[in-house]
Short mmCIF file of C-alpha atoms and ligand atoms in Angstrom, two decimals:
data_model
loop_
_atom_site.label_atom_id
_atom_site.label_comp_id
_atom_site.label_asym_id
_atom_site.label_seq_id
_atom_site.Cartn_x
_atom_site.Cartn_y
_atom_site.Cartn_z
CA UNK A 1 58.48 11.77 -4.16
CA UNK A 2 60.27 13.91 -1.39
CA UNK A 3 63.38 12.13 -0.11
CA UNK A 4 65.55 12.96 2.72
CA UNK A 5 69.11 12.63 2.49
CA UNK A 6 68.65 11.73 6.71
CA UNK A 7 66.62 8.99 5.84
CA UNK A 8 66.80 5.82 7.58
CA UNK A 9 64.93 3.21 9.42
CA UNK A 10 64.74 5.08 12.77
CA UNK A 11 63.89 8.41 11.18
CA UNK A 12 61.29 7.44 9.40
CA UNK A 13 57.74 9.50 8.27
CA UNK A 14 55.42 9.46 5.47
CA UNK A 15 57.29 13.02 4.26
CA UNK A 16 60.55 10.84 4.25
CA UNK A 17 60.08 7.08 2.92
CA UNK A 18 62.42 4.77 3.84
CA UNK A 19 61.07 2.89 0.62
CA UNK A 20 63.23 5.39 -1.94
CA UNK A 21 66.91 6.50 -0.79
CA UNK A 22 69.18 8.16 -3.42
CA UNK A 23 66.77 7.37 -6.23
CA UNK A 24 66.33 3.53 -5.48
CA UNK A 25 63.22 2.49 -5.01
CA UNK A 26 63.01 0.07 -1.99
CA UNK A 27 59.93 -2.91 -2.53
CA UNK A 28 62.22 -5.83 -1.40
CA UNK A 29 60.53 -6.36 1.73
CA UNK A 30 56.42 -6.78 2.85
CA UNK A 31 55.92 -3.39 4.87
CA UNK A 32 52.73 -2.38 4.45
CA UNK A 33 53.21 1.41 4.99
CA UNK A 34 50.10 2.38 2.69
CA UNK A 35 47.83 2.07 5.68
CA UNK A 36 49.18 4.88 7.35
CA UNK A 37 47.25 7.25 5.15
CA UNK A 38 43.76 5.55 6.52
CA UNK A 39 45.36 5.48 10.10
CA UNK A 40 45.94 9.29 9.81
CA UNK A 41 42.54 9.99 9.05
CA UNK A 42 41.08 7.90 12.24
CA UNK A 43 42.67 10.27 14.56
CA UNK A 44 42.31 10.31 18.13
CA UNK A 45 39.82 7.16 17.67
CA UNK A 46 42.78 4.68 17.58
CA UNK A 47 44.66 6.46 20.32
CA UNK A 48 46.04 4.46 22.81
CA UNK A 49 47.37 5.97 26.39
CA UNK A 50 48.62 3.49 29.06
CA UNK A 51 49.52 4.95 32.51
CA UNK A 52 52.82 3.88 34.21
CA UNK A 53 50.97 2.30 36.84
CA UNK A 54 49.23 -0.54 33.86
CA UNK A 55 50.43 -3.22 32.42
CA UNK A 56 52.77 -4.35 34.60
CA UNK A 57 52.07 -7.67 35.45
CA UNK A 58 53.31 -10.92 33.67
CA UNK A 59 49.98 -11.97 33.69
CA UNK A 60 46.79 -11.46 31.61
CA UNK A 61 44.21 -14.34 31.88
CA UNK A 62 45.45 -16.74 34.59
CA UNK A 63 42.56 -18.97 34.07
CA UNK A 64 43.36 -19.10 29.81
CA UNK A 65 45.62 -21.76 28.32
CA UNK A 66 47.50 -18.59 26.86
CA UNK A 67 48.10 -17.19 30.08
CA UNK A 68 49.35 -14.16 28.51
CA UNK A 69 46.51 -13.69 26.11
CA UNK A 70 44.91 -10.26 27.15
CA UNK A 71 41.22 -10.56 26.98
CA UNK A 72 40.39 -7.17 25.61
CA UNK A 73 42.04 -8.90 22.55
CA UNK A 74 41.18 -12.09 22.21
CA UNK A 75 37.36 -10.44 22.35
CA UNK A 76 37.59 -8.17 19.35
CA UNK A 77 40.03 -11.21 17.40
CA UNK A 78 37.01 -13.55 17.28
CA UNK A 79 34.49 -10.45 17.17
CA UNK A 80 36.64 -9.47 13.78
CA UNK A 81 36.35 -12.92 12.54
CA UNK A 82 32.85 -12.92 12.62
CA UNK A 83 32.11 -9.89 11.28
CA UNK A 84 34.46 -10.39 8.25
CA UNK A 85 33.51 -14.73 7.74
CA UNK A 86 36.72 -15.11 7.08
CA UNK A 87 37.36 -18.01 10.02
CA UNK A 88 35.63 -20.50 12.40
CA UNK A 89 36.53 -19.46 16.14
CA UNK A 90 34.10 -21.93 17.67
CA UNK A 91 35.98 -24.42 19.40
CA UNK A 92 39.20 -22.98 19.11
CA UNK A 93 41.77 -21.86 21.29
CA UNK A 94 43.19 -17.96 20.93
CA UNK A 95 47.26 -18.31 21.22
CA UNK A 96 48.74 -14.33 21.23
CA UNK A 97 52.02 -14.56 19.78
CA UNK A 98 55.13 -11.79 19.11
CA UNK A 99 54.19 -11.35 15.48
CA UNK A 100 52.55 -15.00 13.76
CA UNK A 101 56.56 -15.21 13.52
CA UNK A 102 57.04 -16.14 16.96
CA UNK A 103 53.83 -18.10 16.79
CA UNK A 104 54.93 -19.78 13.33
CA UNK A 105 58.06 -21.38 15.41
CA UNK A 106 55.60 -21.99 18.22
CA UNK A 107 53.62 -24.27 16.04
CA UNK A 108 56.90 -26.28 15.08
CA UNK A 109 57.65 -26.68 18.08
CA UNK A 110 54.04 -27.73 19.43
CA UNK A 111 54.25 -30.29 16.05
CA UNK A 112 57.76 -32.08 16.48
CA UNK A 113 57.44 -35.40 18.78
CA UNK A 114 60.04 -34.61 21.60
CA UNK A 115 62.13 -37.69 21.18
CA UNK A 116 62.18 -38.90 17.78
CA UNK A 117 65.41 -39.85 16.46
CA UNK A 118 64.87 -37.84 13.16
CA UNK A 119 63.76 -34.37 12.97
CA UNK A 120 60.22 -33.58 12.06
CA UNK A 121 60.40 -32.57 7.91
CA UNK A 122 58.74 -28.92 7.56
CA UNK A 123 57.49 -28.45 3.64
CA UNK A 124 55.56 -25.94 1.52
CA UNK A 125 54.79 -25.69 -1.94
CA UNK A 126 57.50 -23.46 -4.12
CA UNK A 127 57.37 -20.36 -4.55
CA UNK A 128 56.99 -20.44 -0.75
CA UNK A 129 57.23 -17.63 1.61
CA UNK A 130 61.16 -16.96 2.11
CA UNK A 131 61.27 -16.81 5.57
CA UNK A 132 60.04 -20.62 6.17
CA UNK A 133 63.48 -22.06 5.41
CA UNK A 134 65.10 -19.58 7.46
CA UNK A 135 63.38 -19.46 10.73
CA UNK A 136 63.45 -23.13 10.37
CA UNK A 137 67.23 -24.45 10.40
CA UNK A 138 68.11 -20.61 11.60
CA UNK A 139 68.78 -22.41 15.27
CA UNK A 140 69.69 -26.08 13.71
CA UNK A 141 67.19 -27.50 16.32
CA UNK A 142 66.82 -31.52 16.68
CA UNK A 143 63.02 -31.16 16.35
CA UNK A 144 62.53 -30.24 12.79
CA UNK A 145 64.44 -29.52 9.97
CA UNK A 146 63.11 -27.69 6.49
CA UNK A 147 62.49 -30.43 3.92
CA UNK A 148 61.88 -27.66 0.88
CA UNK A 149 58.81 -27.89 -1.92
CA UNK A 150 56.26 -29.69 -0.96
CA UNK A 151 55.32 -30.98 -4.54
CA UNK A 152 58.75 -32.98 -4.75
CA UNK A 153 57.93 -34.14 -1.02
CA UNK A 154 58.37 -38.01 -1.21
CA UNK A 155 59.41 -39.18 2.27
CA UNK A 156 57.35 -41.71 4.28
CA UNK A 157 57.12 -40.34 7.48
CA UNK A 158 55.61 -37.56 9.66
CA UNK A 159 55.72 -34.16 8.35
CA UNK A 160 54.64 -30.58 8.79
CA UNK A 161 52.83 -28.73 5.71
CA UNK A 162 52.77 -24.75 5.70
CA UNK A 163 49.85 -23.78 3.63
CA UNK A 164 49.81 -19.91 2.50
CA UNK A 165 46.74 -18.57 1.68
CA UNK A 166 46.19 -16.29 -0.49
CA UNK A 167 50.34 -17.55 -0.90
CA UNK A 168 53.15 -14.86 -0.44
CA UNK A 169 54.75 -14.26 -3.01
CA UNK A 170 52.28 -15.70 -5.72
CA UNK A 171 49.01 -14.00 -4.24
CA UNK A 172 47.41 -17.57 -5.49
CA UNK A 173 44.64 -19.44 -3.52
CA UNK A 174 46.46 -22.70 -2.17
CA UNK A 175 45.62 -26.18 -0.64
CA UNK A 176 47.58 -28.84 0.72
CA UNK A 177 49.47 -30.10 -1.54
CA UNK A 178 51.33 -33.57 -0.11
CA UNK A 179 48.08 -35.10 1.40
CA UNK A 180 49.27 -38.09 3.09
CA UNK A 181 47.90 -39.26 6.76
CA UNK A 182 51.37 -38.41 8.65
CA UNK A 183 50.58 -34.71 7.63
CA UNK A 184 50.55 -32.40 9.81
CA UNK A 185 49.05 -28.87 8.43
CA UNK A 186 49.50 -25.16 9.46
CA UNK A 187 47.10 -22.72 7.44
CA UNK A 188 48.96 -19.10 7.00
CA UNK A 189 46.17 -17.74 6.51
CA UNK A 190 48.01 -13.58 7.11
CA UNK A 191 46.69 -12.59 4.08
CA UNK A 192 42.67 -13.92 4.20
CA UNK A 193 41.27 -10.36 4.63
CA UNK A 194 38.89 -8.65 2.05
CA UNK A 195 41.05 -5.84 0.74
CA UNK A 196 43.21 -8.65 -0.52
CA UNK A 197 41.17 -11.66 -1.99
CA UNK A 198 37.51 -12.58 -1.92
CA UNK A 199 36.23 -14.26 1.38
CA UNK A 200 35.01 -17.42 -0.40
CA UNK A 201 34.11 -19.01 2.80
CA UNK A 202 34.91 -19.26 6.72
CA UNK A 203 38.73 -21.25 6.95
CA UNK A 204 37.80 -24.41 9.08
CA UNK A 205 41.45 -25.32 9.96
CA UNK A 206 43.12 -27.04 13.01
CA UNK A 207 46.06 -24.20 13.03
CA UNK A 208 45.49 -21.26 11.76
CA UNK A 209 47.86 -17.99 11.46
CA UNK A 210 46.76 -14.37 11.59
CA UNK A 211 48.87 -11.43 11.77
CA UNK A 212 48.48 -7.82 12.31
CA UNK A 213 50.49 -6.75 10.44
CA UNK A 214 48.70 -7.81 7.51
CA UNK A 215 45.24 -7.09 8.20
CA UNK A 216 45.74 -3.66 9.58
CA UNK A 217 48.88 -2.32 8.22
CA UNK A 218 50.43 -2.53 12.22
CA UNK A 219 53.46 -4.57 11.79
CA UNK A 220 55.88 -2.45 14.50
CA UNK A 221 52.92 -3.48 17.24
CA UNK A 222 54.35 -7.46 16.21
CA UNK A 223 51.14 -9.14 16.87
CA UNK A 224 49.85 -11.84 15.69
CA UNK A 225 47.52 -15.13 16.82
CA UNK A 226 46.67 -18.57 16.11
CA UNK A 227 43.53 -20.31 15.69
CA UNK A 228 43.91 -23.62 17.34
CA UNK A 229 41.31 -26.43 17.33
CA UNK A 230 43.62 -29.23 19.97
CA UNK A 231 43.74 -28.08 23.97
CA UNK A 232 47.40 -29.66 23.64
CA UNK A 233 48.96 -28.34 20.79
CA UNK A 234 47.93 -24.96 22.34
CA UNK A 235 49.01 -25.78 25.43
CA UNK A 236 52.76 -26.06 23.91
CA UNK A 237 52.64 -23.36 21.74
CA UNK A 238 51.96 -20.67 24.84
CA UNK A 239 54.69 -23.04 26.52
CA UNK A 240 57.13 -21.93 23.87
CA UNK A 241 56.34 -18.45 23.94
CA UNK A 242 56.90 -18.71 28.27
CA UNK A 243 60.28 -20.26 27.52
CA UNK A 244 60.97 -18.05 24.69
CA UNK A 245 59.76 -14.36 25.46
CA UNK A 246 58.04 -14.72 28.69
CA UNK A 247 54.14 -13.69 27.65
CA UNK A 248 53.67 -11.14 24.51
CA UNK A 249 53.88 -7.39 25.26
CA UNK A 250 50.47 -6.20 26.72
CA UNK A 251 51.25 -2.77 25.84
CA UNK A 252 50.62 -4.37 21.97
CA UNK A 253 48.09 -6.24 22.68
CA UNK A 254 46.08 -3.64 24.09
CA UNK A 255 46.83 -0.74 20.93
CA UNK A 256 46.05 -3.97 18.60
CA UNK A 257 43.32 -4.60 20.22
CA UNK A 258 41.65 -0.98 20.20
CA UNK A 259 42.83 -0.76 16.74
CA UNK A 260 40.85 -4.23 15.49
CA UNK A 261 37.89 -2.38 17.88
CA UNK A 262 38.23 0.34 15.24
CA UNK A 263 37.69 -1.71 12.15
CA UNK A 264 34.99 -4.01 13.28
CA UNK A 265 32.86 -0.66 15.24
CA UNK A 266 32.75 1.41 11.90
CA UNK A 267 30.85 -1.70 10.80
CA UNK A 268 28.35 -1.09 13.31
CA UNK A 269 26.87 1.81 11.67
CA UNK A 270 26.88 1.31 7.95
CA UNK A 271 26.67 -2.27 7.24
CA UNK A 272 29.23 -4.31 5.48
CA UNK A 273 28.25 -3.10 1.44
CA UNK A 274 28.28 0.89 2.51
CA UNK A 275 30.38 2.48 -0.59
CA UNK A 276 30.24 5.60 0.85
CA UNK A 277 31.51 4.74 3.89
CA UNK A 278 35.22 5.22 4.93
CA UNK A 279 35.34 1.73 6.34
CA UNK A 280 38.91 0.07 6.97
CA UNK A 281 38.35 -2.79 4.30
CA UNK A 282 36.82 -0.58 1.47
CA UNK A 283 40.09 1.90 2.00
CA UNK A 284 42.21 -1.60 1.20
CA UNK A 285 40.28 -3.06 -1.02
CA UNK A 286 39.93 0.24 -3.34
CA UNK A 287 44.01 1.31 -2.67
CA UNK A 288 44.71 -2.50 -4.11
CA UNK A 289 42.30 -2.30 -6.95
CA UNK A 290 43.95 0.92 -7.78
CA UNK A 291 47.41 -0.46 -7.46
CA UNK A 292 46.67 -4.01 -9.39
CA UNK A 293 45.25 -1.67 -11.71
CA UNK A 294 48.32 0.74 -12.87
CA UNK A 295 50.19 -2.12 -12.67
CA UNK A 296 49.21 -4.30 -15.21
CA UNK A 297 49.16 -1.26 -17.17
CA UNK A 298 52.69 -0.55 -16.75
CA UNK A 299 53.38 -4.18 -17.43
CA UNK A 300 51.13 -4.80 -20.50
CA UNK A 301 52.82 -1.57 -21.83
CA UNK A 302 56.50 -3.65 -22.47
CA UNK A 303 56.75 -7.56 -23.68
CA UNK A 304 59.56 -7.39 -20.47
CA UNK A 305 57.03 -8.71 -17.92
CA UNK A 306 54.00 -10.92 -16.69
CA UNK A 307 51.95 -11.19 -13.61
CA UNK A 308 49.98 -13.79 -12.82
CA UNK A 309 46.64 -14.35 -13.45
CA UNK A 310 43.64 -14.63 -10.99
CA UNK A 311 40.01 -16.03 -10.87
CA UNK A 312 37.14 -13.78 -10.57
CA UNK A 313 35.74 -14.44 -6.86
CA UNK A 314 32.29 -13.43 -5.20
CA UNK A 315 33.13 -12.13 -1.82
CA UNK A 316 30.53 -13.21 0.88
CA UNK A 317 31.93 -10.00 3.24
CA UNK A 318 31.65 -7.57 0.99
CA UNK A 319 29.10 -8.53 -1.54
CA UNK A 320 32.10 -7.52 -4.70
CA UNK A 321 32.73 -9.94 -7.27
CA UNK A 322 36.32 -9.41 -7.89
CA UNK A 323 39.82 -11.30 -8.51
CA UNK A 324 42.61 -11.09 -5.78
CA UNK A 325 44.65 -8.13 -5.93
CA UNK A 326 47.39 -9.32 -3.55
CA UNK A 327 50.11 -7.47 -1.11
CA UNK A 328 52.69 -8.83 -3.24
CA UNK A 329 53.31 -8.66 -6.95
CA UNK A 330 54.90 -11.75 -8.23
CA UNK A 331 56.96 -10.32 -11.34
CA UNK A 332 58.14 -12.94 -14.50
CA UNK A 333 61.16 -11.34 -16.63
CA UNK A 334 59.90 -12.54 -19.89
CA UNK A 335 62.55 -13.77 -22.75
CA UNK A 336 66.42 -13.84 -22.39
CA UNK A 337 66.48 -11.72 -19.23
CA UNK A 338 67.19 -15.16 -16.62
CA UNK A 339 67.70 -13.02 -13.16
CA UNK A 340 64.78 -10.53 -12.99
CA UNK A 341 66.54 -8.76 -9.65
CA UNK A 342 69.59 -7.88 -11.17
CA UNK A 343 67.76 -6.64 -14.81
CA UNK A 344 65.32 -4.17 -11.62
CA UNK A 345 68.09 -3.31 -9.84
CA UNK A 346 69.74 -2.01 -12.94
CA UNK A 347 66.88 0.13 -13.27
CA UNK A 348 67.29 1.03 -9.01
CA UNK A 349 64.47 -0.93 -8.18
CA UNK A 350 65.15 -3.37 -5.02
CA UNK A 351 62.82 -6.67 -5.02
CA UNK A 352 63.52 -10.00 -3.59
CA UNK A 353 64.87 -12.45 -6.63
CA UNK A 354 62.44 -15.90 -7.34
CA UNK A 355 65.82 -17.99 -5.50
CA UNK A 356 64.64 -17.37 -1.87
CA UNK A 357 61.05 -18.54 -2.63
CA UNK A 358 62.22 -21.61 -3.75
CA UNK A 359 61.82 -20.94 -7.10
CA UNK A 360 63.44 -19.09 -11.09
CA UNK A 361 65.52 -16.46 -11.07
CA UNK A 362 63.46 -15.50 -13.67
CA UNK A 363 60.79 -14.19 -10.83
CA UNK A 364 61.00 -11.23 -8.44
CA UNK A 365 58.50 -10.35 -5.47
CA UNK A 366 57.22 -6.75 -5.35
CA UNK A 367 55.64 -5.28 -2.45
CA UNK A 368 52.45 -3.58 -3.34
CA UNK A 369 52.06 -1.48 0.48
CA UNK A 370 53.82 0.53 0.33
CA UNK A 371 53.19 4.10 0.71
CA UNK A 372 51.45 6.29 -2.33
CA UNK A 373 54.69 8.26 -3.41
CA UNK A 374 56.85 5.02 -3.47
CA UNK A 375 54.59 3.35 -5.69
CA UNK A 376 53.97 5.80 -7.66
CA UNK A 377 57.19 5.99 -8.60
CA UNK A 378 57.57 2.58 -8.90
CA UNK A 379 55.45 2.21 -11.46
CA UNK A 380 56.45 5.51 -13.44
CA UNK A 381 59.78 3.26 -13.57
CA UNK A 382 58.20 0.12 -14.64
CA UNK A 383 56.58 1.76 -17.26
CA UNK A 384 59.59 3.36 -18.79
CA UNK A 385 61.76 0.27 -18.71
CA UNK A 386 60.39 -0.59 -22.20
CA UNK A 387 63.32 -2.59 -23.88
CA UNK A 388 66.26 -5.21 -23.21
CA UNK A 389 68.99 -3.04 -24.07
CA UNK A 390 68.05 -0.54 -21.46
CA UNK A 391 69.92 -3.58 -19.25
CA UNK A 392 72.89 -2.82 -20.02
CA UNK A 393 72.76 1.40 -19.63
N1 PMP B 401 53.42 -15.25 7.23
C1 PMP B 401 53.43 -14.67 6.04
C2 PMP B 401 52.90 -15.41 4.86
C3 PMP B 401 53.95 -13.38 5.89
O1 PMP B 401 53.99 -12.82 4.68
C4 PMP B 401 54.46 -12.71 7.02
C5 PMP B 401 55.01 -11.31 6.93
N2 PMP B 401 55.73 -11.01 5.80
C6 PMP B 401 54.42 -13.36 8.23
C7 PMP B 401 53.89 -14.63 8.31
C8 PMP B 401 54.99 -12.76 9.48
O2 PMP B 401 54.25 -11.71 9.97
P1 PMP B 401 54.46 -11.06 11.38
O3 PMP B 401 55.57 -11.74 12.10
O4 PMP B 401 54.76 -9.60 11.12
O5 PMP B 401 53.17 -11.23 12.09
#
């Protein structure tokens, strides 16, 4: 892989990835840089000009709930759905949202009871997605307060239950997990997309999260939306976004937008099962297989690591019967080696250690988007770390 001694964030290009910098191998974080490659390719079709003279309101859809909520996209979002059966939009509300970050502390908001004496308890099941605990208590608020893994949740009393789906960093298919009546549930559902896991059926959830950045690659536009079966918990969630950002930039709305218009059109012509075609969810699906692929080979090559296992799925969108071949690689150090980060980043590979998921040390989260050279060169690494000792080198 090329690597520029200039490289950093601001700089960055496919010729200079900000993924590798003085040999170290960057995979600590979820960018999903690999779709560049397919964006490249699209060309002019994904182009997006806006003239000084547009956009300039505050306002998209006065007569919306979300207020803010450009049409254009909230169109091609349920149009997308459809197409891909991967949720029920009938009878929900579209909420637009600065990332499904901003809408993920949106929902807690929406959730919490405005004067209880307590704060609302926010759970999910370990290893969790490391940012819940974070964007939580990051602001200390009187509302809710992060209550940790949801299978050691034993409080009686009102609670809110993230449920990831497929789960980052595990890449496993997940339920509820508490299941008591006081439960509240929000569905992440930001990785629910073909190239990822099967589509076993439509999600049929009162709150559920979608993201951008996940489905297309787009994560610099930071759009996301929720699904949202109640009028009132909607209602609040676009109220938090007002107080908190004022609307969601239009300007990202409407490239998102032309960009999910993209996808769902080249459906239009060859059907959903086309193998020929250069459709955005076959590019996915086959980069993943292709990843999931050289790396279990790199890790079956050593005794040093395991990955978890996944069930074969039929997917109803794409016809494949396959297992899930997920955006993140959830590493085990096997035997004596207790903190899997430190034993990587000996070998100048950066992950994120099993701790911030709520989980062992003994676990480390790999992205698997990024871009072609970086893996690559990942996984020439993984496969020549092939014995303890090399720890200590
Ligand atoms: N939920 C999950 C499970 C994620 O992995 C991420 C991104 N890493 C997000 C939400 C946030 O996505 P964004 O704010 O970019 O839409």
């Amino acid at each position: 892989a090329h690597v520029s001694k200039n490289t950093s964030l601001v700089t960055s290009t496919a010729a200079t990835p900000t993924e590798v910098r003085d040999g170290v191998i960057d995979l600590g974080h979820g960018d999903p840089t690999m779709y560049e490659r397919f964006w490249k390719r699209t060309g002019d079709k994904t182009t997006v000009v806006i003239s000084g003279w547009q956009s300039i309101s505050y306002f998209s859809d006065v007569g919306n709930i979300c207020w803010f909520l450009e049409p254009e996209f909230a169109n091609v979002v349920v149009r997308l759905h459809r197409l891909v059966g991967n949720a029920v939009t009938e009878d929900r509300h579209v909420v637009v949202g600065t990332g499904s970050s901003q809408l993920f502390l949106a929902v807690l908001y929406a959730l919490s009871p405005p004067n209880a004496s307590e704060p609302m308890d926010v759970v999910s099941a370990a290893p969790f997605y490391s940012s819940y605990p974070l964007m939580t208590d990051f602001l200390k608020s009187g509302l809710y307060k992060w209550a940790g893994d949801a299978h050691k949740y034993g409080e009686d009393r009102p609670y809110i239950e993230l449920v990831t789906s497929p789960n980052n960093p595990d890449g496993l298919i997940r339920q509820a997990v508490v299941n008591r009546s006081e439960g509240i549930l929000v569905h992440d559902l930001a990785y629910y997309w073909p190239q990822y896991a099967p589509i076993s059926s439509p999600a049929d959830q009162d709150i559920m999260l979608f993201t951008v950045s996940k489905t297309t690659g787009h994560a610099g536009s930071r759009i996301g939306w929720a699904l949202v079966k109640d009028e009132d918990i909607a209602k609040k969630m676009t109220k938090f976004i007002e107080l908190n950002t004022i609307g969601v930039s239009k300007d990202s709305q409407l490239r998102a937008a032309k960009i999910l218009q993209a996808v769902a059109d080249s459906y239009d012509n060859v059907g959903c099962n086309s193998e020929e075609s250069e459709t955005f969810f076959d590019y996915g699906y086959n980069v993943m297989k292709k990843r999931w692929k050289q790396l279990r080979e790199a890790v079956n090559k050593s005794s040093l690591f395991s990955l978890p296992d996944f069930p074969l799925g039929t997917c109803t969108f794409s016809g494949r019967t396959f297992k899930s071949q997920p955006a993140f690689a959830w590493l085990k150090c096997e035997g004596e080696i207790e903190d899997c980060e430190n034993f990587l980043q000996s070998h100048k590979v950066v992950s994120r250690g099993g701790k911030h998921f709520g989980d062992s040390t003994k676990y480390v989260r790999i992205c698997t988007l990024s871009r072609d050279e970086t893996f690559n060169l990942f996984i020439e690494r993984l496969s020549t770390i092939k014995t303890r000792n090399s720890y200590t080198n």
